[in-house]
Amino acid sequence: MEITIISRYTAKPSSSSLQHLKPHKLSLFDQLTPATYVPLVFFYPSSSLTTNLSQTLIHLKTSLCETLTLYYPFSGRTKNNLYIYDFDAGVPYLEARVNCRLPEFHKLQETQLLNDLLPFLPFQKETDHSDLLPLLACQINVFACGGLAISVSMSHKIFDGDTGNAFLKTWASIFRGARDDIIHPNLSQASLFFPPRDPLPQNYLDLMDSLWFKGSNYVSKRFVFDAKSIATLRARSTSENVPKPTRVEILTSFIWKHAMAASRALSSGPSPKTSIVVQAVNMRPRMNSQMRSDTVMIGNLFWWAVAAADASEADAHDLRDLVNLIKESIKGFDSEYLESLQGEDGGFGTISEFCNQIEAMLSSETPDIYAFTSWVGFFKQVDFGWGRPFSIGAMGKVGPAFRNLTVFVERQWDRGIEAWVNLEENQMALLEKDPQFLAFASPSPGISSM
């Protein structure tokens, strides 16, 4: 497969009056989140496209510029990890030709090929001149059959799942002329509730860096859990404590259980490592009524729920037990805890306590850490007028320094869920041979119905 870049452009807000606006303040959670690029690729088959291709490409560009007028911080650059300014700096926008048909691309079943469709490599450790890095980049890929892959690289410095979902749905709504579906962003509320810290202690930034990035050989694979498999696992996960586990809680526990087993099998020490799950928890729906907004609060409004288990007892860990551990860790994100995160002093005190606890834990041992984030409920409605995307790509080959991360993405045409799993190579090799895991997880199934 060959991809040829045929056009490079810098997309900027269509309004020329934005330079008079004040810089956009980052929130404390933005400050603590690294400027690594989150990838997303939306695939649209040629059969769904209803307009002339050249007109489509032009309109994608102009509608992006109009969207950036509403979401103007995404066109700027960060400064000193405190704010975003220079809203005229712009968004790299590329157009590319792919010398194969879209169905042929999907049959290749190699997740690392997604990297070629992206403007920036996914989940790299971006350390050099981070203030100069774009916060967003787009690449429009045209396949030989006329199908499209619309790809974005979103900097985690300002984008979380809800933020990306609002922006992309608005771009799609403006493109198709559905003005009533535009999602207007709330650009100020996050930094009002969770103000930035100046200066932010360097040891906290170093801690976050060590939690996000660890040098190793990583492999990214896509596993599909169909509705029947999820229903069977639900029956094994239900308990008196958790009578109605969510699909994400079930699959998080299932993958964690088998990752622990792989780690234990590879362990050569006298006692296996502690195994830790960190889950990204969206704080917006958990806020009290005074904190909620009719518009979408922009920025990183998530934090980590932490659960721990003894990897030496991986076989003994019942799925119900792990689901209960995960449920309990998420329960801590109640309105009282979220209120403790607010304000310049109180909020920073709560975050300091969290960071100090993690630092103390890491100083005494080197645990296995598995991160999970769910995009279930996000991105299904990115409809440019051609219907939902046929499929969504969530992760190519990540950089050499990252972490064990699983991203859950809802299937577009059924109740199944895709787990895009990034795992250290030796653990992935065992996971792919684990018959109890493969009884429910289908590795990289081909897409043949296009």
mmCIF file of C-alpha atoms in Angstrom, residues 65-300:
data_model
loop_
_atom_site.group_PDB
_atom_site.id
_atom_site.type_symbol
_atom_site.label_atom_id
_atom_site.label_comp_id
_atom_site.label_asym_id
_atom_site.label_seq_id
_atom_site.Cartn_x
_atom_site.Cartn_y
_atom_site.Cartn_z
ATOM 1 C CA CYS A 65 -12.256 26.469 9.134
ATOM 2 C CA GLU A 66 -15.770 27.449 10.168
ATOM 3 C CA THR A 67 -15.671 24.882 12.981
ATOM 4 C CA LEU A 68 -12.364 26.303 14.190
ATOM 5 C CA THR A 69 -14.056 29.682 14.613
ATOM 6 C CA LEU A 70 -16.204 28.099 17.344
ATOM 7 C CA TYR A 71 -13.367 25.953 18.728
ATOM 8 C CA TYR A 72 -10.617 28.509 18.180
ATOM 9 C CA PRO A 73 -8.213 27.299 20.924
ATOM 10 C CA PHE A 74 -7.583 24.170 18.824
ATOM 11 C CA SER A 75 -5.974 26.384 16.191
ATOM 12 C CA GLY A 76 -3.510 27.902 18.653
ATOM 13 C CA ARG A 77 -0.331 26.882 20.447
ATOM 14 C CA THR A 78 0.394 26.335 24.136
ATOM 15 C CA LYS A 79 2.608 28.617 26.197
ATOM 16 C CA ASN A 80 4.488 27.475 29.310
ATOM 17 C CA ASN A 81 1.861 24.807 30.003
ATOM 18 C CA LEU A 82 -0.445 27.596 31.217
ATOM 19 C CA TYR A 83 -2.533 28.805 28.305
ATOM 20 C CA ILE A 84 -3.175 28.643 24.545
ATOM 21 C CA TYR A 85 -2.600 31.680 22.365
ATOM 22 C CA ASP A 86 -1.796 32.573 18.720
ATOM 23 C CA PHE A 87 -5.113 31.276 17.404
ATOM 24 C CA ASP A 88 -3.990 32.100 13.873
ATOM 25 C CA ALA A 89 -1.184 29.512 13.992
ATOM 26 C CA GLY A 90 -3.542 27.020 12.361
ATOM 27 C CA VAL A 91 -4.164 23.310 11.933
ATOM 28 C CA PRO A 92 -2.074 21.188 9.504
ATOM 29 C CA TYR A 93 -4.453 19.799 6.893
ATOM 30 C CA LEU A 94 -3.284 17.163 4.410
ATOM 31 C CA GLU A 95 -4.932 15.423 1.461
ATOM 32 C CA ALA A 96 -3.585 12.057 0.341
ATOM 33 C CA ARG A 97 -4.174 9.398 -2.304
ATOM 34 C CA VAL A 98 -4.118 5.708 -1.358
ATOM 35 C CA ASN A 99 -3.307 3.245 -4.142
ATOM 36 C CA CYS A 100 -5.673 0.513 -2.963
ATOM 37 C CA ARG A 101 -9.385 0.079 -2.485
ATOM 38 C CA LEU A 102 -10.915 0.553 0.939
ATOM 39 C CA PRO A 103 -12.106 -3.097 1.249
ATOM 40 C CA GLU A 104 -8.592 -4.253 0.395
ATOM 41 C CA PHE A 105 -7.154 -2.031 3.109
ATOM 42 C CA HIS A 106 -9.423 -3.540 5.752
ATOM 43 C CA LYS A 107 -8.528 -7.073 4.696
ATOM 44 C CA LEU A 108 -4.862 -6.348 5.444
ATOM 45 C CA GLN A 109 -5.777 -6.574 9.161
ATOM 46 C CA GLU A 110 -2.590 -4.788 10.240
ATOM 47 C CA THR A 111 -3.353 -2.062 12.748
ATOM 48 C CA GLN A 112 0.033 -0.385 12.251
ATOM 49 C CA LEU A 113 -1.054 0.592 8.718
ATOM 50 C CA LEU A 114 -3.344 3.165 10.329
ATOM 51 C CA ASN A 115 -0.218 5.233 11.022
ATOM 52 C CA ASP A 116 0.105 5.942 7.298
ATOM 53 C CA LEU A 117 -3.347 7.513 7.282
ATOM 54 C CA LEU A 118 -2.564 9.876 10.172
ATOM 55 C CA PRO A 119 -0.933 13.316 10.062
ATOM 56 C CA PHE A 120 1.096 12.576 13.244
ATOM 57 C CA LEU A 121 2.234 9.314 14.799
ATOM 58 C CA PRO A 122 -0.023 8.180 17.650
ATOM 59 C CA PHE A 123 0.851 8.262 21.323
ATOM 60 C CA GLN A 124 4.457 9.334 20.877
ATOM 61 C CA LYS A 125 6.337 11.017 23.680
ATOM 62 C CA GLU A 126 6.373 14.587 22.354
ATOM 63 C CA THR A 127 9.122 16.343 24.314
ATOM 64 C CA ASP A 128 10.917 18.713 21.933
ATOM 65 C CA HIS A 129 9.511 22.245 21.640
ATOM 66 C CA SER A 130 6.039 21.213 22.830
ATOM 67 C CA ASP A 131 4.899 24.860 22.735
ATOM 68 C CA LEU A 132 5.352 24.804 18.956
ATOM 69 C CA LEU A 133 3.275 21.678 18.377
ATOM 70 C CA PRO A 134 -0.161 21.977 16.743
ATOM 71 C CA LEU A 135 -3.044 20.938 18.960
ATOM 72 C CA LEU A 136 -4.866 19.326 16.047
ATOM 73 C CA ALA A 137 -4.014 17.986 12.589
ATOM 74 C CA CYS A 138 -6.222 16.434 9.898
ATOM 75 C CA GLN A 139 -5.575 14.166 6.923
ATOM 76 C CA ILE A 140 -8.146 13.304 4.257
ATOM 77 C CA ASN A 141 -7.266 10.002 2.557
ATOM 78 C CA VAL A 142 -8.882 9.156 -0.793
ATOM 79 C CA PHE A 143 -8.823 5.458 -1.723
ATOM 80 C CA ALA A 144 -8.712 4.171 -5.282
ATOM 81 C CA CYS A 145 -12.378 3.168 -5.069
ATOM 82 C CA GLY A 146 -13.406 6.679 -4.019
ATOM 83 C CA GLY A 147 -13.853 5.793 -0.357
ATOM 84 C CA LEU A 148 -12.568 8.195 2.273
ATOM 85 C CA ALA A 149 -10.674 7.920 5.542
ATOM 86 C CA ILE A 150 -10.922 11.144 7.543
ATOM 87 C CA SER A 151 -8.128 11.113 10.112
ATOM 88 C CA VAL A 152 -7.346 13.405 13.014
ATOM 89 C CA SER A 153 -4.444 13.630 15.432
ATOM 90 C CA MET A 154 -5.661 15.392 18.578
ATOM 91 C CA SER A 155 -3.252 16.630 21.229
ATOM 92 C CA HIS A 156 -4.172 15.254 24.640
ATOM 93 C CA LYS A 157 -3.026 18.584 26.069
ATOM 94 C CA ILE A 158 -6.537 19.906 25.344
ATOM 95 C CA PHE A 159 -8.544 16.988 23.896
ATOM 96 C CA ASP A 160 -10.262 14.270 25.869
ATOM 97 C CA GLY A 161 -12.971 11.967 24.495
ATOM 98 C CA ASP A 162 -15.894 14.315 25.110
ATOM 99 C CA THR A 163 -13.973 17.263 23.664
ATOM 100 C CA GLY A 164 -12.998 15.373 20.528
ATOM 101 C CA ASN A 165 -16.529 14.048 20.092
ATOM 102 C CA ALA A 166 -18.063 17.535 20.320
ATOM 103 C CA PHE A 167 -15.573 19.008 17.870
ATOM 104 C CA LEU A 168 -15.915 16.242 15.272
ATOM 105 C CA LYS A 169 -19.712 16.143 15.459
ATOM 106 C CA THR A 170 -19.771 19.918 14.978
ATOM 107 C CA TRP A 171 -17.447 19.729 11.972
ATOM 108 C CA ALA A 172 -19.690 17.056 10.444
ATOM 109 C CA SER A 173 -22.841 19.061 11.226
ATOM 110 C CA ILE A 174 -21.478 22.227 9.618
ATOM 111 C CA PHE A 175 -20.378 20.221 6.567
ATOM 112 C CA ARG A 176 -23.851 18.792 5.987
ATOM 113 C CA GLY A 177 -25.620 22.075 6.827
ATOM 114 C CA ALA A 178 -27.329 20.796 9.987
ATOM 115 C CA ARG A 179 -26.966 23.952 12.052
ATOM 116 C CA ASP A 180 -29.278 22.707 14.796
ATOM 117 C CA ASP A 181 -26.832 19.857 15.517
ATOM 118 C CA ILE A 182 -23.853 22.133 16.167
ATOM 119 C CA ILE A 183 -22.416 21.635 19.666
ATOM 120 C CA HIS A 184 -21.361 24.977 21.108
ATOM 121 C CA PRO A 185 -18.336 24.656 23.377
ATOM 122 C CA ASN A 186 -17.924 26.096 26.842
ATOM 123 C CA LEU A 187 -14.349 27.316 26.659
ATOM 124 C CA SER A 188 -13.948 28.872 30.103
ATOM 125 C CA GLN A 189 -15.661 26.708 32.697
ATOM 126 C CA ALA A 190 -12.985 24.005 33.063
ATOM 127 C CA SER A 191 -10.267 26.472 34.098
ATOM 128 C CA LEU A 192 -12.711 28.288 36.419
ATOM 129 C CA PHE A 193 -13.553 25.111 38.317
ATOM 130 C CA PHE A 194 -10.062 23.617 38.086
ATOM 131 C CA PRO A 195 -7.671 26.585 37.740
ATOM 132 C CA PRO A 196 -4.114 26.037 36.512
ATOM 133 C CA ARG A 197 -1.240 26.019 38.967
ATOM 134 C CA ASP A 198 1.713 28.342 38.443
ATOM 135 C CA PRO A 199 4.182 26.970 39.078
ATOM 136 C CA LEU A 200 3.124 23.317 38.913
ATOM 137 C CA PRO A 201 5.636 21.182 40.850
ATOM 138 C CA GLN A 202 8.033 19.513 38.427
ATOM 139 C CA ASN A 203 7.914 16.226 40.340
ATOM 140 C CA TYR A 204 4.179 15.969 39.582
ATOM 141 C CA LEU A 205 4.829 16.499 35.879
ATOM 142 C CA ASP A 206 7.607 13.910 36.024
ATOM 143 C CA LEU A 207 5.248 11.490 37.779
ATOM 144 C CA MET A 208 2.589 11.907 35.103
ATOM 145 C CA ASP A 209 5.252 11.397 32.460
ATOM 146 C CA SER A 210 6.354 8.138 34.097
ATOM 147 C CA LEU A 211 2.738 6.935 34.323
ATOM 148 C CA TRP A 212 2.080 7.672 30.646
ATOM 149 C CA PHE A 213 5.384 6.554 29.142
ATOM 150 C CA LYS A 214 7.604 3.549 29.745
ATOM 151 C CA GLY A 215 10.190 2.414 27.218
ATOM 152 C CA SER A 216 9.470 -1.100 25.906
ATOM 153 C CA ASN A 217 8.516 -3.035 22.784
ATOM 154 C CA TYR A 218 4.777 -2.562 22.381
ATOM 155 C CA VAL A 219 2.340 -4.280 20.055
ATOM 156 C CA SER A 220 -1.120 -2.946 19.186
ATOM 157 C CA LYS A 221 -3.890 -5.390 18.321
ATOM 158 C CA ARG A 222 -7.630 -5.131 17.800
ATOM 159 C CA PHE A 223 -9.916 -7.653 19.477
ATOM 160 C CA VAL A 224 -13.672 -7.819 18.914
ATOM 161 C CA PHE A 225 -16.158 -8.895 21.575
ATOM 162 C CA ASP A 226 -19.520 -9.624 19.966
ATOM 163 C CA ALA A 227 -22.830 -9.256 21.779
ATOM 164 C CA LYS A 228 -23.043 -12.976 22.582
ATOM 165 C CA SER A 229 -19.579 -13.024 24.183
ATOM 166 C CA ILE A 230 -20.375 -9.926 26.236
ATOM 167 C CA ALA A 231 -23.649 -11.485 27.422
ATOM 168 C CA THR A 232 -21.831 -14.645 28.552
ATOM 169 C CA LEU A 233 -19.181 -12.619 30.370
ATOM 170 C CA ARG A 234 -21.906 -10.515 31.980
ATOM 171 C CA ALA A 235 -23.428 -13.653 33.494
ATOM 172 C CA ARG A 236 -20.020 -14.484 34.984
ATOM 173 C CA SER A 237 -19.512 -10.925 36.259
ATOM 174 C CA THR A 238 -22.817 -10.254 37.994
ATOM 175 C CA SER A 239 -22.831 -10.353 41.777
ATOM 176 C CA GLU A 240 -24.791 -9.061 44.730
ATOM 177 C CA ASN A 241 -22.391 -6.130 45.004
ATOM 178 C CA VAL A 242 -22.541 -5.331 41.268
ATOM 179 C CA PRO A 243 -25.874 -6.635 39.945
ATOM 180 C CA LYS A 244 -25.671 -4.689 36.675
ATOM 181 C CA PRO A 245 -22.062 -4.318 35.508
ATOM 182 C CA THR A 246 -21.573 -2.240 32.382
ATOM 183 C CA ARG A 247 -20.079 -3.689 29.230
ATOM 184 C CA VAL A 248 -16.927 -1.647 29.755
ATOM 185 C CA GLU A 249 -16.532 -2.799 33.369
ATOM 186 C CA ILE A 250 -16.930 -6.418 32.247
ATOM 187 C CA LEU A 251 -14.393 -6.189 29.424
ATOM 188 C CA THR A 252 -11.918 -4.174 31.511
ATOM 189 C CA SER A 253 -11.971 -6.891 34.170
ATOM 190 C CA PHE A 254 -11.699 -9.678 31.603
ATOM 191 C CA ILE A 255 -8.689 -8.172 29.808
ATOM 192 C CA TRP A 256 -7.047 -7.278 33.127
ATOM 193 C CA LYS A 257 -7.453 -10.859 34.396
ATOM 194 C CA HIS A 258 -5.746 -12.344 31.340
ATOM 195 C CA ALA A 259 -3.033 -9.671 31.205
ATOM 196 C CA MET A 260 -2.238 -10.498 34.842
ATOM 197 C CA ALA A 261 -1.988 -14.177 33.930
ATOM 198 C CA ALA A 262 0.422 -13.362 31.092
ATOM 199 C CA SER A 263 2.558 -11.195 33.361
ATOM 200 C CA ARG A 264 2.700 -13.884 36.030
ATOM 201 C CA ALA A 265 3.744 -16.501 33.471
ATOM 202 C CA LEU A 266 6.628 -14.253 32.411
ATOM 203 C CA SER A 267 7.687 -13.328 35.946
ATOM 204 C CA SER A 268 11.077 -14.643 37.038
ATOM 205 C CA GLY A 269 11.186 -13.000 40.455
ATOM 206 C CA PRO A 270 10.273 -14.572 43.788
ATOM 207 C CA SER A 271 6.948 -12.747 43.923
ATOM 208 C CA PRO A 272 4.930 -11.402 40.977
ATOM 209 C CA LYS A 273 4.294 -7.701 40.683
ATOM 210 C CA THR A 274 1.277 -5.888 41.965
ATOM 211 C CA SER A 275 -1.115 -5.327 39.084
ATOM 212 C CA ILE A 276 -2.781 -1.929 38.792
ATOM 213 C CA VAL A 277 -5.611 -0.760 36.575
ATOM 214 C CA VAL A 278 -6.079 2.950 35.947
ATOM 215 C CA GLN A 279 -9.286 3.974 34.244
ATOM 216 C CA ALA A 280 -10.042 7.322 32.674
ATOM 217 C CA VAL A 281 -13.234 8.612 34.319
ATOM 218 C CA ASN A 282 -15.203 11.357 32.582
ATOM 219 C CA MET A 283 -16.074 13.842 35.326
ATOM 220 C CA ARG A 284 -18.759 15.774 33.413
ATOM 221 C CA PRO A 285 -21.761 13.477 34.064
ATOM 222 C CA ARG A 286 -20.712 13.095 37.714
ATOM 223 C CA MET A 287 -20.730 16.819 38.485
ATOM 224 C CA ASN A 288 -23.459 18.309 40.617
ATOM 225 C CA SER A 289 -26.103 20.509 39.021
ATOM 226 C CA GLN A 290 -24.264 23.749 39.867
ATOM 227 C CA MET A 291 -21.195 22.581 37.946
ATOM 228 C CA ARG A 292 -22.942 21.215 34.865
ATOM 229 C CA SER A 293 -23.327 23.186 31.671
ATOM 230 C CA ASP A 294 -25.793 23.117 28.781
ATOM 231 C CA THR A 295 -22.781 23.264 26.481
ATOM 232 C CA VAL A 296 -19.809 20.889 26.420
ATOM 233 C CA MET A 297 -16.952 21.896 28.680
ATOM 234 C CA ILE A 298 -13.768 21.737 26.625
ATOM 235 C CA GLY A 299 -10.503 20.266 27.839
ATOM 236 C CA ASN A 300 -9.354 17.316 29.915
#
